[in-house]
mmCIF file with all atom_site columns, C-alpha atoms in Angstrom:
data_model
loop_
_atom_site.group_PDB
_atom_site.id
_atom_site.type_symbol
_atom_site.label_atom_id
_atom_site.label_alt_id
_atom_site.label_comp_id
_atom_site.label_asym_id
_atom_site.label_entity_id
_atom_site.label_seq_id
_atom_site.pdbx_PDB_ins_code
_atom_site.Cartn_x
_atom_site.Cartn_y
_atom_site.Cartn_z
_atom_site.occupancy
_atom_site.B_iso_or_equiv
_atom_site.pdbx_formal_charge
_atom_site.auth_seq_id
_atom_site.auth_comp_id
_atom_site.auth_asym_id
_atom_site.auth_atom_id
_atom_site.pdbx_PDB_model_num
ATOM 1  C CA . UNK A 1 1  ? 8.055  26.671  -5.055  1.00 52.00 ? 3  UNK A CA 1
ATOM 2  C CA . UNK A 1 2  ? 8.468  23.943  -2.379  1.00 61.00 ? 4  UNK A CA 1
ATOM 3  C CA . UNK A 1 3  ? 10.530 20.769  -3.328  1.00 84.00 ? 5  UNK A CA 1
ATOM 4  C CA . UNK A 1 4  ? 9.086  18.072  -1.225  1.00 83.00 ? 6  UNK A CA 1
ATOM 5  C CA . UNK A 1 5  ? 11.443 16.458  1.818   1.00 90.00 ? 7  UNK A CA 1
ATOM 6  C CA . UNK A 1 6  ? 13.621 13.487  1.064   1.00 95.00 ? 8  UNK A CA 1
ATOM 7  C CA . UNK A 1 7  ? 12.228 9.940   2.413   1.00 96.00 ? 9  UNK A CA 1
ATOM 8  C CA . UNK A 1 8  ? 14.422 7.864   3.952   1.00 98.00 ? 10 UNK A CA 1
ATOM 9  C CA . UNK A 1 9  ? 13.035 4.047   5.175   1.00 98.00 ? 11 UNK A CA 1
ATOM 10 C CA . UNK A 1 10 ? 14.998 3.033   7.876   1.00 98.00 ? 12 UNK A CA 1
ATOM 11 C CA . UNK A 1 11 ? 14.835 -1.106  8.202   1.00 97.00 ? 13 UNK A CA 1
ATOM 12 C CA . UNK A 1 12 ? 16.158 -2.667  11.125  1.00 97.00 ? 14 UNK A CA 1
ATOM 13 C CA . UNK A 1 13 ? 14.662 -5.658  13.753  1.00 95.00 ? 15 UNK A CA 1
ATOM 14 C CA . UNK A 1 14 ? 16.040 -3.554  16.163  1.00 96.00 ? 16 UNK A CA 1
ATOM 15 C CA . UNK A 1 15 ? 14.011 -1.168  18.015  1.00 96.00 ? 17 UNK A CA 1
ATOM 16 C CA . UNK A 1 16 ? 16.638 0.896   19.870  1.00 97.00 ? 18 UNK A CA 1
ATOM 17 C CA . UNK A 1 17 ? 18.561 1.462   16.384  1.00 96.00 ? 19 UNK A CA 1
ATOM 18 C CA . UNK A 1 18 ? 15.417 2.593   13.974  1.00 96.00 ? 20 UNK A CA 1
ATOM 19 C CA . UNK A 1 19 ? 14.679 5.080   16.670  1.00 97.00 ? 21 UNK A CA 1
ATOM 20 C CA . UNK A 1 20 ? 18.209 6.366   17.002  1.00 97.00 ? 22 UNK A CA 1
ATOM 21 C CA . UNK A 1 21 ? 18.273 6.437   13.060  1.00 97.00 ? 23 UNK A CA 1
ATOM 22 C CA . UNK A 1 22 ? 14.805 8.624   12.978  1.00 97.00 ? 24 UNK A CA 1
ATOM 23 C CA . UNK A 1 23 ? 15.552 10.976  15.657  1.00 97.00 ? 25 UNK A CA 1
ATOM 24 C CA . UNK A 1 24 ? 19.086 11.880  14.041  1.00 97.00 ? 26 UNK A CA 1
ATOM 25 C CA . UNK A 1 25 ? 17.548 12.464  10.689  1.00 97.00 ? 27 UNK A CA 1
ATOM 26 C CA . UNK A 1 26 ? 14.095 13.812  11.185  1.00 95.00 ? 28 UNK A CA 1
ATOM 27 C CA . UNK A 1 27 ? 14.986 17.175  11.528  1.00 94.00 ? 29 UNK A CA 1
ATOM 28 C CA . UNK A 1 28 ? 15.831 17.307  7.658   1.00 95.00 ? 30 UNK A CA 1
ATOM 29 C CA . UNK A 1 29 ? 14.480 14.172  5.921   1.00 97.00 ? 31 UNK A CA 1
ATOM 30 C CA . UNK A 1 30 ? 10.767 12.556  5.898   1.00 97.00 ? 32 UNK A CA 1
ATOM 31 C CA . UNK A 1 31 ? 11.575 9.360   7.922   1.00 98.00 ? 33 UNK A CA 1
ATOM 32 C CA . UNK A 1 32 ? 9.996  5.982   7.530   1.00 98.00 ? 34 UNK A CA 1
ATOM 33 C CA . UNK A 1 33 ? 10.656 2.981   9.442   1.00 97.00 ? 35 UNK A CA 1
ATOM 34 C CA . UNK A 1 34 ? 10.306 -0.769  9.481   1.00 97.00 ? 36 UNK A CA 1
ATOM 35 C CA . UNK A 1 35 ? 11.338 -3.633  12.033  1.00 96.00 ? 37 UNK A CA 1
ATOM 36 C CA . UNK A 1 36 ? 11.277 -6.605  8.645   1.00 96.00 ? 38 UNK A CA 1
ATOM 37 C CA . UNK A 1 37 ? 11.839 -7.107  5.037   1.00 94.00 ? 39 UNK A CA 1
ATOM 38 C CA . UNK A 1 38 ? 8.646  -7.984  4.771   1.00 94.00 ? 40 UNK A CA 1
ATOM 39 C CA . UNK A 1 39 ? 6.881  -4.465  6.261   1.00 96.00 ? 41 UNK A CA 1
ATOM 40 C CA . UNK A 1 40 ? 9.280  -2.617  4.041   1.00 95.00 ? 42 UNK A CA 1
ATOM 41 C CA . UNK A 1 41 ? 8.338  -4.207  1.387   1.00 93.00 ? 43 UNK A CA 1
ATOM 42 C CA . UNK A 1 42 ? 4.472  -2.910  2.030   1.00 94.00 ? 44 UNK A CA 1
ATOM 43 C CA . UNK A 1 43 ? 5.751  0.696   2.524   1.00 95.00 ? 45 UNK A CA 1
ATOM 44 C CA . UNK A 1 44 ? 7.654  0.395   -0.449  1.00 93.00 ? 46 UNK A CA 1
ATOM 45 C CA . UNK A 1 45 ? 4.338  -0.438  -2.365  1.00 92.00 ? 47 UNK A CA 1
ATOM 46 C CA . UNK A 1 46 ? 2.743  2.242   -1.420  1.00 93.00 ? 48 UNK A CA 1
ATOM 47 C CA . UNK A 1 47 ? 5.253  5.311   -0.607  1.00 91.00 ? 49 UNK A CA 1
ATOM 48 C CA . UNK A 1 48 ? 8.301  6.967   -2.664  1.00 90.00 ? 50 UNK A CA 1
ATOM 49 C CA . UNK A 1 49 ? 11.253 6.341   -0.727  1.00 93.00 ? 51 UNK A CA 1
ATOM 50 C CA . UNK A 1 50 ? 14.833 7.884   -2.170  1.00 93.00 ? 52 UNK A CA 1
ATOM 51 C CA . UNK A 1 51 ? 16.579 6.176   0.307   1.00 94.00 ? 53 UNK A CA 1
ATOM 52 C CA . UNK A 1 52 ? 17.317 3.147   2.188   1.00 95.00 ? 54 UNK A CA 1
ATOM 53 C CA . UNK A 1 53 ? 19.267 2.497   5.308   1.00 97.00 ? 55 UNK A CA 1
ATOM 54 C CA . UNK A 1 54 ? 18.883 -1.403  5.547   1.00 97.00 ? 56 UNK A CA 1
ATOM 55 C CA . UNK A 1 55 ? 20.543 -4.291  8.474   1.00 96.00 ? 57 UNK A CA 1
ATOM 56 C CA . UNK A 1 56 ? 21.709 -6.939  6.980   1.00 93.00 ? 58 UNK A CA 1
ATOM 57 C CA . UNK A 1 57 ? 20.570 -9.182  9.901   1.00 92.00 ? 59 UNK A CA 1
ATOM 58 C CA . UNK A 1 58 ? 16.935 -8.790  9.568   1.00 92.00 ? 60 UNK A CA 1
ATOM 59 C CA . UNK A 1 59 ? 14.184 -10.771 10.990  1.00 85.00 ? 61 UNK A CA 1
ATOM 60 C CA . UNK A 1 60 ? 12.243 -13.066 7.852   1.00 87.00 ? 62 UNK A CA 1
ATOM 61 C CA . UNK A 1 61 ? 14.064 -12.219 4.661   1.00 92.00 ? 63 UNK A CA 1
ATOM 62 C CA . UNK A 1 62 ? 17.641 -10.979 5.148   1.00 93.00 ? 64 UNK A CA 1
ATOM 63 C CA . UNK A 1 63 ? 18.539 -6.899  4.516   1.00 94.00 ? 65 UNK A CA 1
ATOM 64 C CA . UNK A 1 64 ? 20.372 -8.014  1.319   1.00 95.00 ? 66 UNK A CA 1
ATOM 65 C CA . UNK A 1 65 ? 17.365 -10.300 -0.015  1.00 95.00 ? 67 UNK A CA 1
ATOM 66 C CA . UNK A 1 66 ? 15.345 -6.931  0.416   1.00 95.00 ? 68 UNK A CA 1
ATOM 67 C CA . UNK A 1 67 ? 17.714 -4.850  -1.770  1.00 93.00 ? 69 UNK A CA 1
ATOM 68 C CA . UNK A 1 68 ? 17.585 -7.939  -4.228  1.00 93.00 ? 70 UNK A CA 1
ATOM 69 C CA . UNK A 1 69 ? 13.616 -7.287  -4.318  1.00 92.00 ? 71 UNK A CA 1
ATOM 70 C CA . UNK A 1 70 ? 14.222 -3.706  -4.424  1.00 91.00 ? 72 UNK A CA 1
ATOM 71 C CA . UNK A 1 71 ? 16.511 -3.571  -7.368  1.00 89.00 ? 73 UNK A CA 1
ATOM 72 C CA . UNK A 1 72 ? 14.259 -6.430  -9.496  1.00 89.00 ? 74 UNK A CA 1
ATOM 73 C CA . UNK A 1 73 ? 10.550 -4.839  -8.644  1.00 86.00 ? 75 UNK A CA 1
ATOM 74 C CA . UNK A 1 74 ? 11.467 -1.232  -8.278  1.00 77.00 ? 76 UNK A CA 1
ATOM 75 C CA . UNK A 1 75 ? 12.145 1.844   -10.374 1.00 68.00 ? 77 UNK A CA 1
ATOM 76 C CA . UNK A 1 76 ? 15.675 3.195   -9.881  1.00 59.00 ? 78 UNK A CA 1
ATOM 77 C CA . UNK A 1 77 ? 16.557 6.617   -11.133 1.00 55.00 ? 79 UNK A CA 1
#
């Protein structure tokens, strides 16, 4: 039986750094990736994610507002 890959969404406004993030986990984890709060908010509405790597310093809402959102709206194990 095949367990399914952990999901990791990477959020960061900065280019450079989500790609650096994706290529150094890819090789084991299902990566996802978002340059805003705001876009990871629509992954996180429609994916499973069991894992989040978040800036602080976003662009729109801020990386902590996010985990705010996260914590109020999502299911936590």
């Amino acid at each position: 039986m095949s367990q399914r890959p952990k999901t990791i969404l990477i959020v960061d406004g900065d280019g450079a750094t989500r790609a650096a993030f994706v290529a150094l986990l890819q090789r084991q984890y299902r990566t996802l990736s978002a340059a805003s709060g705001e876009a990871a908010v629509g992954i996180l509405s429609q994916d499973e994610v069991d894992l989040l790597l978040v800036d602080a310093n976003l662009p729109g809402i801020s990386g902590i507002e996010l985990l705010r959102l996260v914590k109020e709206n999502y299911t936590l194990p």
